[in-house]
Amino acid sequence: MNQMPSPVELTTSLTTQLSAAIMARPVSNDDLTAAALFTLDAVANIVAGRNSVQGRKLLAWQNSMSNGAGHPVDRARLSFLYGSLCHILEVDDLHRASVVHPGCIVVPAVFAMGAGSNGKAALTAILRGFEACCRVGMSVGPEHYKIWHNTATCGPFGSAMAVASLLELDAAACVNALGNAGSQSAGLWQFLDTGAETKHLHAGRGAEAGLVAATLAEHGFTGAPEILEGERGFYRATCPNPDETLLLPADSDPWQLHQTSIKPWPSCRHTHPAIECGLTLHRQLPDGIPIRAVRVFAYQAALDLCDRVEADTAYAGKFSLQHCVATALLEGAVLFENFEAEARGEARDLRSRTTVSVVDQFQSAYPRHWGSRIEVELEDGSMISHEVTDARGDPELPLSHNDMVAKARGLLVHGRHPDPDDLIDCILAMPQSADVPDLSGLMADRQNGTQ
């Protein structure tokens, strides 16, 4: 019987190099402050996600799984619940170059594992978790994203790295954590064809898988060190054109958390550049002249996911360029209520007169920049247009500190948190080592899904 190799001996594997590079990176006060704001955004999404159809289903499920005790029975299940809730409203963060939503994977794992622990250590873990899943996401190549949901497949590397940091695992145990996390990578886009709720499951399982992998590694449970590049590994199985050169950070690179975008509108991030254009054009529309036609120009990935004239459900509307643009033009705002049945009906006519297509200008810039242009043809034959290279909330056009706090407060109010300002203050104090807030008390099942 052949002896299995020890991960400690395989020091040249990509996961060994990745974890070592991440753990060696310095963390500044500015990094911690930024991480606190991104953490606040994710936590607000978790709380707000409870007040939704899917959130109420998840809370009822976890209540049944805990025999009516009203709370998850273990931290792995709690991580799953937090991650699933965080991704429901489609207003969580997005890292463009990797097409990963890191916050809904990493923050749930840290808050499930580290409630009551040192806030500075937790934020450092979150920085490291963002780095791992974004780096893996950048390396998988564009073909991966056509079939696989990068948040689900690359996310477990992030949650594993974050929990490994929180547990202060040694180098060998970190490799074990990443090895076992990578073997749990999964998540397919097929749910889009029917509007199934599977996408929330992707975030929950991604958060849970990494937590399980790291806590097993703490007990010496081994994982494949060459899970990325091995002959039967992640790249070979799921990536027709991986680029390993994007996996490891250079000394001059910023933490990838600083390269992550914050969503101002509750829809797929691929719709946001077009929404930005639509909102600008709404302010330019002349009174009394109807819109004849709308043309949206974008990049291929946006069309692959969001070319959808019909919006039969709120979720379909969030993945419809046509609906989001029509709403922006008609209403001058894109809010939660703009995806409900009445609003979808009001936008139906303009949706039907909205076309979408790919142009090289935006295709060649993707994924480093997500741009769009809209042309609006009016009934008198005149035309107005607007284009953006990046969208509001991108690193090039970041939301201000006050904007992010206001967004979080709005989400917490939507989720009926009993004291939004107290939770905001607790999270923003984490860079000064304030304890990680415990969210588990909010997860009890209620008739309306909230406290």
Short mmCIF file of C-alpha atoms in Angstrom, two decimals:
data_model
loop_
_atom_site.label_atom_id
_atom_site.label_comp_id
_atom_site.label_asym_id
_atom_site.label_seq_id
_atom_site.Cartn_x
_atom_site.Cartn_y
_atom_site.Cartn_z
CA MET A 1 0.00 0.00 0.00
CA ASN A 2 1.49 3.35 -1.05
CA GLN A 3 2.16 5.91 1.63
CA MET A 4 0.24 9.14 1.05
CA PRO A 5 2.41 12.27 0.70
CA SER A 6 2.35 14.80 3.52
CA PRO A 7 1.26 18.36 2.68
CA VAL A 8 4.19 19.60 4.76
CA GLU A 9 6.62 18.13 2.21
CA LEU A 10 4.94 19.63 -0.86
CA THR A 11 6.08 23.20 -0.31
CA THR A 12 5.94 24.21 -3.97
CA SER A 13 2.20 23.60 -4.49
CA LEU A 14 0.12 26.59 -5.51
CA THR A 15 -1.97 26.47 -2.34
CA THR A 16 1.22 26.44 -0.26
CA GLN A 17 2.50 29.49 -2.11
CA LEU A 18 -0.86 31.26 -1.95
CA SER A 19 -1.42 30.78 1.77
CA ALA A 20 2.18 31.74 2.58
CA ALA A 21 1.97 34.90 0.47
CA ILE A 22 -1.33 35.93 2.05
CA MET A 23 -0.21 35.29 5.62
CA ALA A 24 2.99 37.29 5.06
CA ARG A 25 1.27 40.43 3.78
CA PRO A 26 1.30 43.45 6.11
CA VAL A 27 -2.00 44.83 7.38
CA SER A 28 -2.29 48.58 7.99
CA ASN A 29 -4.84 50.59 9.95
CA ASP A 30 -6.31 51.78 6.65
CA ASP A 31 -6.74 48.14 5.59
CA LEU A 32 -8.60 47.36 8.81
CA THR A 33 -10.82 50.43 8.44
CA ALA A 34 -11.75 49.41 4.89
CA ALA A 35 -12.36 45.83 6.02
CA ALA A 36 -14.74 47.11 8.71
CA LEU A 37 -16.84 48.93 6.11
CA PHE A 38 -17.02 45.85 3.88
CA THR A 39 -17.88 43.77 6.94
CA LEU A 40 -20.66 46.21 7.80
CA ASP A 41 -22.04 45.88 4.26
CA ALA A 42 -22.10 42.07 4.48
CA VAL A 43 -23.63 42.00 7.96
CA ALA A 44 -26.35 44.46 6.90
CA ASN A 45 -27.13 42.17 3.95
CA ILE A 46 -27.39 39.18 6.31
CA VAL A 47 -29.87 40.99 8.52
CA ALA A 48 -31.86 42.38 5.59
CA GLY A 49 -31.99 38.99 3.89
CA ARG A 50 -34.21 37.70 6.70
CA ASN A 51 -37.00 39.96 5.47
CA SER A 52 -37.57 38.17 2.17
CA VAL A 53 -39.46 35.16 0.86
CA GLN A 54 -36.26 33.15 0.62
CA GLY A 55 -35.03 34.36 4.00
CA ARG A 56 -38.19 33.20 5.72
CA LYS A 57 -37.78 29.78 4.09
CA LEU A 58 -34.19 29.56 5.34
CA LEU A 59 -35.15 30.57 8.87
CA ALA A 60 -37.97 28.03 8.93
CA TRP A 61 -35.56 25.39 7.64
CA GLN A 62 -32.91 26.07 10.25
CA ASN A 63 -35.58 26.03 12.96
CA SER A 64 -36.73 22.60 11.82
CA MET A 65 -33.14 21.35 11.63
CA SER A 66 -32.51 22.41 15.23
CA ASN A 67 -35.63 20.59 16.48
CA GLY A 68 -37.47 23.83 17.09
CA ALA A 69 -34.74 25.25 19.31
CA GLY A 70 -34.81 28.48 17.30
CA HIS A 71 -31.10 28.67 16.49
CA PRO A 72 -28.58 26.68 14.41
CA VAL A 73 -27.10 23.77 16.30
CA ASP A 74 -23.50 24.38 15.20
CA ARG A 75 -21.25 27.05 13.73
CA ALA A 76 -21.01 25.36 10.34
CA ARG A 77 -24.78 25.54 9.90
CA LEU A 78 -24.75 29.12 11.18
CA SER A 79 -22.15 30.00 8.55
CA PHE A 80 -24.38 28.43 5.90
CA LEU A 81 -27.36 30.44 7.11
CA TYR A 82 -25.48 33.75 7.24
CA GLY A 83 -24.00 33.21 3.77
CA SER A 84 -27.33 32.30 2.21
CA LEU A 85 -29.09 35.30 3.77
CA CYS A 86 -26.31 37.67 2.72
CA HIS A 87 -26.76 36.93 -0.98
CA ILE A 88 -30.56 37.07 -1.24
CA LEU A 89 -31.23 40.74 -1.96
CA GLU A 90 -28.52 41.04 -4.67
CA VAL A 91 -26.98 44.12 -3.07
CA ASP A 92 -23.84 42.53 -1.59
CA ASP A 93 -20.30 43.30 -2.81
CA LEU A 94 -18.60 42.11 -6.03
CA HIS A 95 -14.95 41.77 -7.07
CA ARG A 96 -14.86 42.43 -10.82
CA ALA A 97 -11.63 40.73 -11.89
CA SER A 98 -12.64 37.43 -10.25
CA VAL A 99 -16.43 37.84 -10.61
CA VAL A 100 -16.68 36.67 -6.99
CA HIS A 101 -18.93 38.05 -4.25
CA PRO A 102 -16.40 37.69 -1.42
CA GLY A 103 -18.39 39.29 1.40
CA CYS A 104 -21.20 36.72 1.40
CA ILE A 105 -18.65 33.91 1.69
CA VAL A 106 -15.95 35.26 4.00
CA VAL A 107 -17.80 37.45 6.51
CA PRO A 108 -20.43 34.78 7.36
CA ALA A 109 -17.71 32.24 8.14
CA VAL A 110 -15.81 34.67 10.37
CA PHE A 111 -18.95 35.83 12.21
CA ALA A 112 -20.16 32.26 12.71
CA MET A 113 -16.77 31.13 13.98
CA GLY A 114 -15.56 34.25 15.76
CA ALA A 115 -18.49 35.88 17.59
CA GLY A 116 -17.09 37.53 20.70
CA SER A 117 -13.49 37.30 19.50
CA ASN A 118 -11.03 40.14 18.92
CA GLY A 119 -12.28 42.46 16.18
CA LYS A 120 -8.87 43.33 14.81
CA ALA A 121 -8.01 39.65 14.37
CA ALA A 122 -11.37 39.05 12.70
CA LEU A 123 -10.87 41.91 10.23
CA THR A 124 -7.39 40.60 9.42
CA ALA A 125 -8.96 37.21 8.74
CA ILE A 126 -11.55 38.85 6.49
CA LEU A 127 -8.82 40.63 4.50
CA ARG A 128 -7.04 37.31 4.03
CA GLY A 129 -10.24 35.52 3.07
CA PHE A 130 -11.12 38.13 0.45
CA GLU A 131 -7.59 37.78 -0.95
CA ALA A 132 -7.77 34.01 -1.28
CA CYS A 133 -11.14 33.71 -3.04
CA CYS A 134 -10.48 36.71 -5.29
CA ARG A 135 -7.03 35.43 -6.28
CA VAL A 136 -8.39 31.98 -7.11
CA GLY A 137 -11.28 33.63 -8.96
CA MET A 138 -8.92 35.73 -11.08
CA SER A 139 -6.96 32.62 -12.00
CA VAL A 140 -9.80 30.39 -13.23
CA GLY A 141 -10.18 32.11 -16.61
CA PRO A 142 -13.27 33.46 -18.38
CA GLU A 143 -14.57 30.11 -19.67
CA HIS A 144 -15.09 28.87 -16.11
CA TYR A 145 -17.71 31.57 -15.51
CA LYS A 146 -19.91 30.43 -18.38
CA ILE A 147 -20.88 27.24 -16.52
CA TRP A 148 -19.65 27.69 -12.97
CA HIS A 149 -20.69 30.36 -10.46
CA ASN A 150 -17.33 31.73 -9.29
CA THR A 151 -18.65 32.77 -5.88
CA ALA A 152 -19.56 29.15 -5.20
CA THR A 153 -16.47 27.52 -6.71
CA CYS A 154 -13.79 29.97 -5.57
CA GLY A 155 -15.52 31.11 -2.40
CA PRO A 156 -14.60 28.12 -0.21
CA PHE A 157 -10.92 29.03 -0.58
CA GLY A 158 -11.76 32.41 0.95
CA SER A 159 -13.80 31.16 3.88
CA ALA A 160 -11.16 28.49 4.60
CA MET A 161 -8.34 31.05 4.53
CA ALA A 162 -10.28 33.41 6.81
CA VAL A 163 -11.12 30.78 9.41
CA ALA A 164 -7.56 29.41 9.24
CA SER A 165 -6.34 32.92 10.06
CA LEU A 166 -8.84 33.30 12.88
CA LEU A 167 -7.72 29.96 14.34
CA GLU A 168 -4.03 30.90 13.85
CA LEU A 169 -3.33 27.65 12.01
CA ASP A 170 0.25 26.88 11.02
CA ALA A 171 1.41 26.72 7.40
CA ALA A 172 0.73 23.00 6.94
CA ALA A 173 -2.74 23.25 8.42
CA CYS A 174 -3.56 26.20 6.14
CA VAL A 175 -2.66 24.06 3.13
CA ASN A 176 -4.85 21.27 4.46
CA ALA A 177 -7.72 23.73 4.86
CA LEU A 178 -7.37 25.03 1.31
CA GLY A 179 -6.98 21.52 -0.08
CA ASN A 180 -10.21 20.31 1.46
CA ALA A 181 -12.02 23.55 0.64
CA GLY A 182 -11.12 23.22 -3.04
CA SER A 183 -12.48 19.70 -3.19
CA GLN A 184 -15.87 21.07 -2.10
CA SER A 185 -16.01 23.70 -4.87
CA ALA A 186 -19.29 23.58 -6.79
CA GLY A 187 -22.08 25.77 -8.11
CA LEU A 188 -23.73 25.85 -11.54
CA TRP A 189 -25.65 28.60 -13.36
CA GLN A 190 -28.48 26.28 -14.42
CA PHE A 191 -30.81 27.84 -11.85
CA LEU A 192 -31.14 30.93 -14.05
CA ASP A 193 -33.26 29.08 -16.61
CA THR A 194 -36.16 28.74 -14.18
CA GLY A 195 -35.41 31.44 -11.60
CA ALA A 196 -34.73 28.80 -8.93
CA GLU A 197 -33.40 29.99 -5.56
CA THR A 198 -30.18 27.98 -5.78
CA LYS A 199 -27.90 31.04 -5.93
CA HIS A 200 -28.44 31.68 -2.23
CA LEU A 201 -27.45 28.08 -1.53
CA HIS A 202 -24.19 28.73 -3.38
CA ALA A 203 -23.18 31.48 -0.96
CA GLY A 204 -24.24 29.49 2.08
CA ARG A 205 -22.38 26.35 1.07
CA GLY A 206 -19.31 28.35 0.10
CA ALA A 207 -19.15 29.90 3.57
CA GLU A 208 -19.87 26.61 5.30
CA ALA A 209 -17.42 24.52 3.24
CA GLY A 210 -14.44 26.70 4.11
CA LEU A 211 -15.31 26.79 7.79
CA VAL A 212 -15.60 23.00 7.88
CA ALA A 213 -12.33 22.61 5.96
CA ALA A 214 -10.38 24.92 8.30
CA THR A 215 -11.78 23.52 11.53
CA LEU A 216 -11.00 19.99 10.35
CA ALA A 217 -7.48 21.13 9.51
CA GLU A 218 -7.18 22.35 13.10
CA HIS A 219 -7.65 18.70 14.08
CA GLY A 220 -5.02 17.47 11.62
CA PHE A 221 -7.41 16.45 8.84
CA THR A 222 -5.34 16.51 5.66
CA GLY A 223 -6.23 17.99 2.28
CA ALA A 224 -4.70 17.75 -1.20
CA PRO A 225 -1.92 20.37 -1.47
CA GLU A 226 -2.11 20.39 -5.27
CA ILE A 227 -5.89 20.82 -5.34
CA LEU A 228 -5.56 23.65 -7.87
CA GLU A 229 -2.96 22.44 -10.38
CA GLY A 230 -3.08 18.67 -9.88
CA GLU A 231 -3.95 16.26 -12.69
CA ARG A 232 -7.28 15.57 -10.95
CA GLY A 233 -7.60 19.00 -9.40
CA PHE A 234 -9.76 22.09 -9.63
CA TYR A 235 -8.21 23.69 -12.73
CA ARG A 236 -8.22 20.46 -14.72
CA ALA A 237 -11.84 19.73 -13.82
CA THR A 238 -13.46 23.14 -14.27
CA CYS A 239 -11.15 25.60 -16.05
CA PRO A 240 -10.47 25.34 -19.81
CA ASN A 241 -8.12 28.34 -19.71
CA PRO A 242 -6.77 29.03 -16.19
CA ASP A 243 -4.08 31.68 -15.70
CA GLU A 244 -1.93 30.70 -12.75
CA THR A 245 0.08 33.93 -13.04
CA LEU A 246 -2.88 35.80 -11.52
CA LEU A 247 -3.02 33.61 -8.41
CA LEU A 248 -0.13 35.01 -6.38
CA PRO A 249 0.04 38.66 -5.28
CA ALA A 250 3.02 40.87 -6.03
CA ASP A 251 4.52 42.85 -3.17
CA SER A 252 3.17 46.08 -4.66
CA ASP A 253 -0.40 44.82 -5.08
CA PRO A 254 -3.10 46.19 -2.77
CA TRP A 255 -5.28 43.82 -0.81
CA GLN A 256 -8.05 42.66 -3.13
CA LEU A 257 -10.63 43.94 -0.68
CA HIS A 258 -9.66 47.43 -1.89
CA GLN A 259 -10.42 46.29 -5.46
CA THR A 260 -13.92 45.10 -4.55
CA SER A 261 -17.04 46.99 -5.58
CA ILE A 262 -19.99 47.86 -3.36
CA LYS A 263 -23.45 47.66 -4.91
CA PRO A 264 -25.71 50.70 -4.63
CA TRP A 265 -28.67 48.96 -6.34
CA PRO A 266 -30.35 45.59 -5.54
CA SER A 267 -29.73 43.72 -8.78
CA CYS A 268 -27.03 41.67 -10.51
CA ARG A 269 -23.85 43.72 -10.70
CA HIS A 270 -23.74 43.20 -14.47
CA THR A 271 -26.80 45.47 -14.71
CA HIS A 272 -25.22 48.33 -12.75
CA PRO A 273 -23.22 50.09 -15.48
CA ALA A 274 -26.40 50.24 -17.57
CA ILE A 275 -28.42 51.40 -14.56
CA GLU A 276 -25.88 54.21 -14.05
CA CYS A 277 -26.47 55.28 -17.65
CA GLY A 278 -30.23 54.98 -17.34
CA LEU A 279 -30.37 57.14 -14.22
CA THR A 280 -28.30 59.82 -15.92
CA LEU A 281 -30.53 59.78 -19.01
CA HIS A 282 -33.68 59.90 -16.88
CA ARG A 283 -32.61 63.37 -15.78
CA GLN A 284 -32.17 64.41 -19.43
CA LEU A 285 -35.49 63.14 -20.80
CA PRO A 286 -37.58 66.02 -22.21
CA ASP A 287 -41.10 66.38 -20.86
CA GLY A 288 -43.90 65.11 -23.04
CA ILE A 289 -41.82 63.18 -25.60
CA PRO A 290 -42.23 59.39 -25.23
CA ILE A 291 -39.39 56.91 -25.64
CA ARG A 292 -39.51 54.99 -28.93
CA ALA A 293 -36.65 52.53 -28.35
CA VAL A 294 -33.71 51.83 -26.05
CA ARG A 295 -30.42 50.24 -27.06
CA VAL A 296 -28.03 48.87 -24.44
CA PHE A 297 -24.40 48.09 -25.29
CA ALA A 298 -22.29 46.00 -22.92
CA TYR A 299 -19.93 42.99 -22.77
CA GLN A 300 -20.73 39.32 -23.36
CA ALA A 301 -20.90 38.15 -19.74
CA ALA A 302 -23.58 40.75 -19.01
CA LEU A 303 -25.71 39.38 -21.85
CA ASP A 304 -25.04 35.76 -20.91
CA LEU A 305 -26.58 36.33 -17.49
CA CYS A 306 -28.90 39.31 -17.92
CA ASP A 307 -30.39 39.37 -21.44
CA ARG A 308 -33.96 38.80 -20.30
CA VAL A 309 -36.93 40.67 -21.76
CA GLU A 310 -39.46 38.88 -19.57
CA ALA A 311 -39.33 39.44 -15.83
CA ASP A 312 -41.92 37.05 -14.42
CA THR A 313 -40.49 37.18 -10.89
CA ALA A 314 -38.66 39.73 -8.78
CA TYR A 315 -35.52 37.63 -9.07
CA ALA A 316 -35.77 37.50 -12.86
CA GLY A 317 -36.05 41.28 -12.86
CA LYS A 318 -32.80 41.55 -10.92
CA PHE A 319 -31.13 39.57 -13.73
CA SER A 320 -32.73 41.55 -16.57
CA LEU A 321 -30.82 44.36 -18.23
CA GLN A 322 -34.03 45.30 -19.98
CA HIS A 323 -36.00 45.63 -16.74
CA CYS A 324 -33.27 47.45 -14.81
CA VAL A 325 -32.70 49.95 -17.62
CA ALA A 326 -36.41 50.51 -18.20
CA THR A 327 -36.88 51.09 -14.48
CA ALA A 328 -33.98 53.54 -14.29
CA LEU A 329 -35.33 55.50 -17.26
CA LEU A 330 -38.94 55.53 -16.09
CA GLU A 331 -38.51 55.97 -12.35
CA GLY A 332 -35.14 57.62 -11.88
CA ALA A 333 -34.42 55.08 -9.14
CA VAL A 334 -33.83 51.35 -8.75
CA LEU A 335 -35.14 50.18 -5.38
CA PHE A 336 -36.39 46.93 -3.85
CA GLU A 337 -39.98 47.79 -4.73
CA ASN A 338 -39.11 48.26 -8.42
CA PHE A 339 -38.84 44.47 -8.75
CA GLU A 340 -42.26 43.65 -7.34
CA ALA A 341 -45.15 42.56 -9.58
CA GLU A 342 -46.81 45.96 -10.04
CA ALA A 343 -43.54 47.67 -10.97
CA ARG A 344 -42.58 44.87 -13.36
CA GLY A 345 -45.92 45.31 -15.09
CA GLU A 346 -45.42 49.05 -15.45
CA ALA A 347 -42.01 48.52 -17.08
CA ARG A 348 -43.14 45.71 -19.42
CA ASP A 349 -43.80 47.89 -22.46
CA LEU A 350 -40.45 49.67 -22.37
CA ARG A 351 -38.67 46.37 -21.67
CA SER A 352 -40.11 45.03 -24.92
CA ARG A 353 -38.60 47.99 -26.79
CA THR A 354 -35.15 47.60 -25.24
CA THR A 355 -32.43 45.68 -27.10
CA VAL A 356 -29.03 44.62 -25.82
CA SER A 357 -25.82 43.85 -27.71
CA VAL A 358 -22.08 43.41 -27.25
CA VAL A 359 -19.52 45.94 -28.49
CA ASP A 360 -15.76 45.54 -28.47
CA GLN A 361 -15.24 48.73 -26.50
CA PHE A 362 -16.66 47.09 -23.37
CA GLN A 363 -15.83 43.47 -24.22
CA SER A 364 -12.10 44.15 -24.49
CA ALA A 365 -12.05 45.99 -21.15
CA TYR A 366 -13.90 43.23 -19.27
CA PRO A 367 -13.37 41.99 -16.54
CA ARG A 368 -11.08 44.76 -15.28
CA HIS A 369 -13.75 47.31 -16.18
CA TRP A 370 -17.49 46.74 -16.48
CA GLY A 371 -18.83 49.40 -18.83
CA SER A 372 -22.00 50.16 -20.75
CA ARG A 373 -23.65 52.64 -23.09
CA ILE A 374 -27.33 53.39 -23.55
CA GLU A 375 -28.92 55.11 -26.52
CA VAL A 376 -32.49 56.35 -26.09
CA GLU A 377 -34.44 57.14 -29.25
CA LEU A 378 -37.40 59.47 -28.70
CA GLU A 379 -40.64 59.60 -30.68
CA ASP A 380 -39.63 62.89 -32.34
CA GLY A 381 -36.57 61.15 -33.83
CA SER A 382 -34.05 62.75 -31.48
CA MET A 383 -31.61 60.66 -29.49
CA ILE A 384 -29.78 60.97 -26.19
CA SER A 385 -27.02 58.66 -24.97
CA HIS A 386 -24.66 58.12 -22.09
CA GLU A 387 -21.83 55.69 -21.36
CA VAL A 388 -19.70 54.70 -18.40
CA THR A 389 -16.43 52.80 -18.15
CA ASP A 390 -17.10 51.85 -14.53
CA ALA A 391 -20.15 51.95 -12.30
CA ARG A 392 -20.84 53.73 -9.04
CA GLY A 393 -19.41 51.68 -6.18
CA ASP A 394 -16.39 50.47 -8.18
CA PRO A 395 -12.92 51.30 -6.81
CA GLU A 396 -12.69 54.06 -9.43
CA LEU A 397 -16.01 55.54 -8.21
CA PRO A 398 -16.21 54.39 -4.58
CA LEU A 399 -19.07 55.04 -2.23
CA SER A 400 -18.08 57.40 0.57
CA HIS A 401 -17.90 56.33 4.21
CA ASN A 402 -21.20 58.09 4.85
CA ASP A 403 -22.80 56.47 1.80
CA MET A 404 -21.79 52.99 2.98
CA VAL A 405 -23.07 53.63 6.50
CA ALA A 406 -26.34 54.99 5.10
CA LYS A 407 -26.70 51.94 2.85
CA ALA A 408 -26.08 49.62 5.81
CA ARG A 409 -28.56 51.49 7.99
CA GLY A 410 -31.21 51.18 5.27
CA LEU A 411 -30.61 47.44 4.99
CA LEU A 412 -30.74 46.97 8.76
CA VAL A 413 -34.02 48.88 8.92
CA HIS A 414 -35.34 46.75 6.06
CA GLY A 415 -34.34 43.68 8.08
CA ARG A 416 -36.08 45.14 11.15
CA HIS A 417 -33.00 45.09 13.32
CA PRO A 418 -33.94 46.37 16.80
CA ASP A 419 -30.99 48.80 17.05
CA PRO A 420 -29.25 49.49 13.71
CA ASP A 421 -26.99 52.26 15.00
CA ASP A 422 -25.65 50.11 17.82
CA LEU A 423 -24.70 47.31 15.43
CA ILE A 424 -23.10 49.82 13.05
CA ASP A 425 -21.05 51.30 15.88
CA CYS A 426 -19.94 47.85 17.07
CA ILE A 427 -18.67 46.82 13.64
CA LEU A 428 -16.94 50.14 12.93
CA ALA A 429 -15.15 49.79 16.29
CA MET A 430 -13.65 46.43 15.32
CA PRO A 431 -10.36 47.98 14.04
CA GLN A 432 -9.80 49.10 17.64
CA SER A 433 -10.20 45.45 18.73
CA ALA A 434 -13.85 45.69 19.79
CA ASP A 435 -15.40 42.23 19.96
CA VAL A 436 -17.07 40.64 16.94
CA PRO A 437 -20.85 41.08 17.39
CA ASP A 438 -22.92 37.93 17.84
CA LEU A 439 -25.68 37.76 15.20
CA SER A 440 -27.01 34.34 16.15
CA GLY A 441 -29.80 35.77 18.30
CA LEU A 442 -31.31 37.34 15.18
CA MET A 443 -31.66 33.98 13.48
CA ALA A 444 -34.69 32.71 15.41
CA ASP A 445 -37.62 31.81 13.18
CA ARG A 446 -40.51 34.28 13.46
CA GLN A 447 -43.82 34.38 11.58
CA ASN A 448 -42.51 37.23 9.42
CA GLY A 449 -38.93 35.97 9.38
CA THR A 450 -37.54 38.80 11.50
CA GLN A 451 -37.22 39.80 15.12
#
